[in-house]
Amino acid sequence: MKNAGTALVIDDEKQIRRLLRLALESTHHHVLEEETGEGGLTALVHKRPDFVVLDLGLPDMEGLQVLRRLREWTNVPVLILSVRDDPEEKVAALDAGADDYVTKPFDTAELLARLRVIQRRSLVETGEPIFRVGQLCVDLSARHVTFADHEVRLTPTEYSLLRVLVQNAGKVVTHKHLLRTVWGEKAESQAQYLRVYITHLRKKFETGPEAAPLIRTEVGIGYRLSADT
Amino acid sequence: MQASDRRDAGRSSAARGYITGIVAVALLTLACWLLTAVTGYSAIALIYLLGVLLAGMVLRRGPVLLVAALSALCWNFLFIPPLFTFHIGKVQDALMFLTYFVVAVTIGSLTSRLRAREQEEREREQRATALYQFAQKIAAAPNRDAACAAAAAHLQQVLGAKATVDLGPTEISVREGREISLPIRRFDVAFGTLRLEPPNDSLTSKADRELLQAFADELANLLERDRLMQIAAKAELSYQSERLRKALLDCVSHELKTPLAAIRAASQQLLTAVAADHDESLAQQLAGEIDKGSQRLNRVVNNLLDMTRLESGVVEPKLEWCEVRELVEGAIEAERAAIAGRQVLLDVPDALPLALMDHSLIEQAIAKLLANAAHYTPANGPIEIEARCADNSVTISIGDRGPGLPPGVAEKVFEKFYRANGSRTGGLGLGLSIARGFVEAHGGTLTAENRAGGGARFKINVPVRVTDPGALEAAS
């Protein structure tokens, strides 16, 4: 049985930790459990897990604070698992460097899929310049985009937007992050640009009503480019 | 005020000033007539001049000028030869007369002007003092109504005018007969009207009107400050209640969703495990998790329902004869899982009489205290239960050897949704408040205290009819 990586679960609820352990061990992960934020940060330093599942309400400090502190020195993928489902809290966590956000009660299969995606991040950034999902193929090195084997012409803005989504494929990218990377710091509050350009992209990658949309809207948070091939 | 009263008095007796002047000149002339033989007529001018100077110090400008003119004429008519004519024979006498006249008028007007300025100065100071005292009085008032009352009382006292402050529609500054209305406003905000009814025709000068408006403005300043403070307090209150609401919602959703998440995750994994034909033990483990999750959910839902019942006042004890020992043992049984691994010391005398109370409610209250002790003290710490029966009351206390209650929270722990700082996860903070509700439904009390030697003790005291068990048996 090969080891699929070490998970660090920081959650104060014992039962949730036990169940995450069962789920993660069934997919051959090694699991570390921590009950407090301080304990989690210490374990992160000493045991170097491959990814972190972090709860937001911890007895000793807010999960968001744990996230900020670990982001000061490590890029380890972090998935927030919390009962809080307010879009503002999600955006705050994502902007503070969380890679994804799942609310409790959660779907085990979906949680595991999201965990696979956030671990895949480094592959997209460093390796393969060609990204494929469904009928979409993006060659980042040649700035060449095809859909259903036909070349798609994109304006420079459309392309930069697509590139950011491709680089974060499978993960939710916040409005703020997209606006800042594509349009610059000053555009952070201009969410309407984003709406318009996402509509353009969706038109150019029409998948038909029955297929899952390529670019999913996360209401109040941002967009997610499907990563399932 | 006093200044204007004085001026009014002066006006009504203006004639008196002139009469005083004429009398003074007459007396002076008489004195000079006696002295003239000794001094000669030219020195008389100096005596007259002295009179003018003194008159300038006491009289107003008009009478002083009259004194100056009259004394010049008297001197000319009675002393300068040829006597008893206004004709002046010698050139130097004419020159002297002219000089005297100019000097007398100048001195008279200068001294009276000096006096007028001094008077003005005094009045200004009085106004400033009045305004200062007014501001001080109204600022010391605890609220706006008291400030308005203080303002009216103060004005009544210093002006002698009937003063009222109407908060409400603001009128423009008008004077109807004796009544004066002044608007109380600051910038665009109008607060009301200040009404004054002076007893006589006073308070009419420009300085008086300005002073009255200054009073009204001072009151407006205070009311404006009060208004802003109220707005700030309201904003703070709504911010606090918003924060509390959010904290409460977070807490309830956490308590409901966590067990739900566990149940959902376990059942999903169970489905996969069954489909993949995994080993029995995993399936058993997952089923156990579902059971634990549903128990916790059940507890949370029950607590919320109990709280709702208590708040809507539908909890009514169904009284029956209870054996205290049975209640305590029932509670221990109900919380067996929570207090597992702990030593439970029972001090319940066998000879306790039966007590008339609601078995279920009191047992639940004890159970909640046990669960609370288990939650807040280190695992395997002992729990001591003591029951006593005095005249018409039953006391049951649950003590632990945990960290005890932090100072100042002995009452707070019974508040709804109160959870001790840094306490272990889990719980809505309703248990103790429900327990107290159940006990109070019996007309009893539930209190918390720290024990000597460490730990906390919760004491249920219920006033009940008790009976000697033997007597009851004999009766039945």
GROMACS .gro file of C-alpha atoms in nm, chain B residues 127-326:
model
  200
  356ARG     CA    1  -2.331   8.875   3.173
  357ALA     CA    2  -2.028   8.653   3.141
  358THR     CA    3  -2.072   8.527   3.495
  359ALA     CA    4  -2.442   8.465   3.440
  360LEU     CA    5  -2.369   8.272   3.123
  361TYR     CA    6  -2.096   8.073   3.293
  362GLN     CA    7  -2.320   7.981   3.585
  363PHE     CA    8  -2.597   7.894   3.344
  364ALA     CA    9  -2.368   7.665   3.143
  365GLN     CA   10  -2.242   7.503   3.462
  366LYS     CA   11  -2.589   7.440   3.597
  367ILE     CA   12  -2.727   7.282   3.282
  368ALA     CA   13  -2.413   7.079   3.219
  369ALA     CA   14  -2.443   6.924   3.564
  370ALA     CA   15  -2.792   6.793   3.483
  371PRO     CA   16  -2.803   6.417   3.431
  372ASN     CA   17  -3.031   6.422   3.125
  373ARG     CA   18  -3.190   6.658   2.878
  374ASP     CA   19  -3.514   6.706   3.066
  375ALA     CA   20  -3.328   6.786   3.385
  376ALA     CA   21  -3.106   7.025   3.187
  377CYS     CA   22  -3.410   7.209   3.051
  378ALA     CA   23  -3.563   7.229   3.397
  379ALA     CA   24  -3.233   7.357   3.540
  380ALA     CA   25  -3.211   7.615   3.263
  381ALA     CA   26  -3.563   7.743   3.332
  382ALA     CA   27  -3.503   7.753   3.707
  383HIS     CA   28  -3.174   7.939   3.668
  384LEU     CA   29  -3.319   8.199   3.433
  385GLN     CA   30  -3.613   8.250   3.664
  386GLN     CA   31  -3.373   8.307   3.949
  387VAL     CA   32  -3.136   8.554   3.782
  388LEU     CA   33  -3.384   8.740   3.561
  389GLY     CA   34  -3.683   8.730   3.786
  390ALA     CA   35  -3.875   8.636   3.471
  391LYS     CA   36  -4.100   8.334   3.438
  392ALA     CA   37  -3.902   8.102   3.211
  393THR     CA   38  -4.012   7.785   3.030
  394VAL     CA   39  -3.832   7.559   2.789
  395ASP     CA   40  -4.050   7.388   2.528
  396LEU     CA   41  -3.878   7.105   2.347
  397GLY     CA   42  -4.055   7.064   2.019
  398PRO     CA   43  -4.147   7.308   1.749
  399THR     CA   44  -3.909   7.599   1.728
  400GLU     CA   45  -4.042   7.952   1.691
  401ILE     CA   46  -3.861   8.247   1.552
  402SER     CA   47  -3.736   8.509   1.789
  403VAL     CA   48  -4.039   8.723   1.875
  404ARG     CA   49  -4.164   8.947   2.146
  405GLU     CA   50  -4.535   8.955   2.213
  406GLY     CA   51  -4.622   9.203   2.479
  407ARG     CA   52  -4.393   9.106   2.761
  408GLU     CA   53  -4.340   8.748   2.651
  409ILE     CA   54  -4.016   8.679   2.468
  410SER     CA   55  -3.966   8.363   2.259
  411LEU     CA   56  -3.618   8.254   2.156
  412PRO     CA   57  -3.533   7.963   1.927
  413ILE     CA   58  -3.312   7.688   2.072
  414ARG     CA   59  -3.120   7.566   1.773
  415ARG     CA   60  -2.776   7.468   1.662
  416PHE     CA   61  -2.685   7.472   1.293
  417ASP     CA   62  -2.974   7.298   1.124
  418VAL     CA   63  -3.106   7.115   1.425
  419ALA     CA   64  -3.391   7.285   1.610
  420PHE     CA   65  -3.462   7.167   1.961
  421GLY     CA   66  -3.742   7.391   2.084
  422THR     CA   67  -3.824   7.734   2.221
  423LEU     CA   68  -3.715   7.927   2.527
  424ARG     CA   69  -4.000   8.144   2.659
  425LEU     CA   70  -3.953   8.427   2.906
  426GLU     CA   71  -4.214   8.642   3.073
  427PRO     CA   72  -4.045   8.927   3.257
  428PRO     CA   73  -4.253   9.092   3.531
  429ASN     CA   74  -4.193   9.444   3.394
  430ASP     CA   75  -4.076   9.604   3.071
  431SER     CA   76  -3.717   9.497   3.126
  432LEU     CA   77  -3.497   9.283   2.900
  433THR     CA   78  -3.534   9.507   2.600
  434SER     CA   79  -3.187   9.636   2.520
  435LYS     CA   80  -2.969   9.489   2.247
  436ALA     CA   81  -2.725   9.357   2.508
  437ASP     CA   82  -3.010   9.185   2.690
  438ARG     CA   83  -3.139   9.024   2.373
  439GLU     CA   84  -2.790   8.904   2.291
  440LEU     CA   85  -2.747   8.762   2.636
  441LEU     CA   86  -3.081   8.581   2.619
  442GLN     CA   87  -2.990   8.436   2.282
  443ALA     CA   88  -2.655   8.331   2.431
  444PHE     CA   89  -2.846   8.139   2.701
  445ALA     CA   90  -3.060   7.972   2.438
  446ASP     CA   91  -2.750   7.886   2.232
  447GLU     CA   92  -2.576   7.743   2.534
  448LEU     CA   93  -2.877   7.521   2.599
  449ALA     CA   94  -2.880   7.422   2.231
  450ASN     CA   95  -2.513   7.324   2.255
  451LEU     CA   96  -2.590   7.099   2.547
  452LEU     CA   97  -2.889   6.943   2.375
  453GLU     CA   98  -2.683   6.888   2.062
  454ARG     CA   99  -2.414   6.715   2.263
  455ASP     CA  100  -2.678   6.503   2.432
  456ARG     CA  101  -2.828   6.414   2.094
  457LEU     CA  102  -2.490   6.312   1.949
  458MET     CA  103  -2.413   6.105   2.256
  459GLN     CA  104  -2.744   5.926   2.221
  460ILE     CA  105  -2.674   5.854   1.858
  461ALA     CA  106  -2.331   5.719   1.946
  462ALA     CA  107  -2.475   5.504   2.225
  463LYS     CA  108  -2.740   5.366   1.993
  464ALA     CA  109  -2.480   5.281   1.731
  465GLU     CA  110  -2.264   5.111   1.991
  466LEU     CA  111  -2.562   4.914   2.119
  467SER     CA  112  -2.665   4.794   1.777
  468TYR     CA  113  -2.304   4.699   1.701
  469GLN     CA  114  -2.284   4.499   2.024
  470SER     CA  115  -2.616   4.324   1.970
  471GLU     CA  116  -2.517   4.246   1.613
  472ARG     CA  117  -2.195   4.092   1.738
  473LEU     CA  118  -2.377   3.894   2.004
  474ARG     CA  119  -2.629   3.771   1.751
  475LYS     CA  120  -2.352   3.654   1.521
  476ALA     CA  121  -2.166   3.479   1.803
  477LEU     CA  122  -2.488   3.305   1.903
  478LEU     CA  123  -2.563   3.199   1.549
  479ASP     CA  124  -2.206   3.072   1.506
  480CYS     CA  125  -2.238   2.873   1.827
  481VAL     CA  126  -2.574   2.718   1.741
  482SER     CA  127  -2.470   2.633   1.387
  483HIS     CA  128  -2.148   2.480   1.517
  484GLU     CA  129  -2.333   2.264   1.767
  485LEU     CA  130  -2.591   2.149   1.515
  486LYS     CA  131  -2.364   2.103   1.217
  487THR     CA  132  -2.071   1.929   1.380
  488PRO     CA  133  -2.262   1.612   1.476
  489LEU     CA  134  -2.446   1.633   1.147
  490ALA     CA  135  -2.112   1.647   0.964
  491ALA     CA  136  -1.994   1.342   1.158
  492ILE     CA  137  -2.312   1.149   1.082
  493ARG     CA  138  -2.296   1.239   0.717
  494ALA     CA  139  -1.927   1.157   0.676
  495ALA     CA  140  -1.964   0.827   0.864
  496SER     CA  141  -2.272   0.717   0.673
  497GLN     CA  142  -2.109   0.799   0.340
  498GLN     CA  143  -1.800   0.605   0.434
  499LEU     CA  144  -2.018   0.324   0.562
  500LEU     CA  145  -2.192   0.303   0.227
  501THR     CA  146  -1.858   0.281   0.047
  502ALA     CA  147  -1.728   0.027   0.296
  503VAL     CA  148  -2.035  -0.193   0.260
  504ALA     CA  149  -2.021  -0.168  -0.118
  505ALA     CA  150  -1.651  -0.258  -0.124
  506ASP     CA  151  -1.719  -0.538   0.122
  507HIS     CA  152  -1.466  -0.409   0.374
  508ASP     CA  153  -1.412  -0.578   0.705
  509GLU     CA  154  -1.684  -0.581   0.973
  510SER     CA  155  -1.484  -0.376   1.222
  511LEU     CA  156  -1.470  -0.066   1.000
  512ALA     CA  157  -1.844  -0.083   0.943
  513GLN     CA  158  -1.898  -0.122   1.315
  514GLN     CA  159  -1.673   0.173   1.389
  515LEU     CA  160  -1.859   0.391   1.139
  516ALA     CA  161  -2.197   0.287   1.275
  517GLY     CA  162  -2.068   0.378   1.621
  518GLU     CA  163  -1.973   0.724   1.495
  519ILE     CA  164  -2.321   0.773   1.351
  520ASP     CA  165  -2.469   0.674   1.685
  521LYS     CA  166  -2.243   0.918   1.876
  522GLY     CA  167  -2.319   1.196   1.635
  523SER     CA  168  -2.693   1.145   1.659
  524GLN     CA  169  -2.676   1.134   2.039
  525ARG     CA  170  -2.497   1.465   2.046
  526LEU     CA  171  -2.738   1.614   1.798
  527ASN     CA  172  -3.025   1.486   2.008
  528ARG     CA  173  -2.880   1.650   2.317
  529VAL     CA  174  -2.840   1.985   2.142
  530VAL     CA  175  -3.189   1.974   2.000
  531ASN     CA  176  -3.332   1.877   2.340
  532ASN     CA  177  -3.150   2.162   2.507
  533LEU     CA  178  -3.279   2.410   2.254
  534LEU     CA  179  -3.632   2.277   2.295
  535ASP     CA  180  -3.609   2.281   2.676
  536MET     CA  181  -3.486   2.638   2.667
  537THR     CA  182  -3.769   2.737   2.436
  538ARG     CA  183  -4.019   2.568   2.665
  539LEU     CA  184  -3.881   2.745   2.969
  540GLU     CA  185  -3.884   3.080   2.792
  541SER     CA  186  -4.241   3.042   2.677
  542GLY     CA  187  -4.339   2.951   3.032
  543VAL     CA  188  -4.500   2.615   2.957
  544VAL     CA  189  -4.287   2.421   3.206
  545GLU     CA  190  -4.513   2.321   3.490
  546PRO     CA  191  -4.387   2.074   3.748
  547LYS     CA  192  -4.601   1.764   3.784
  548LEU     CA  193  -4.563   1.705   4.154
  549GLU     CA  194  -4.533   1.352   4.292
  550TRP     CA  195  -4.373   1.197   4.595
  551CYS     CA  196  -4.006   1.139   4.506
  552GLU     CA  197  -3.730   0.956   4.676
  553VAL     CA  198  -3.422   1.179   4.657
  554ARG     CA  199  -3.182   0.886   4.628
  555GLU     CA  200  -3.373   0.756   4.329
   0.00000   0.00000   0.00000
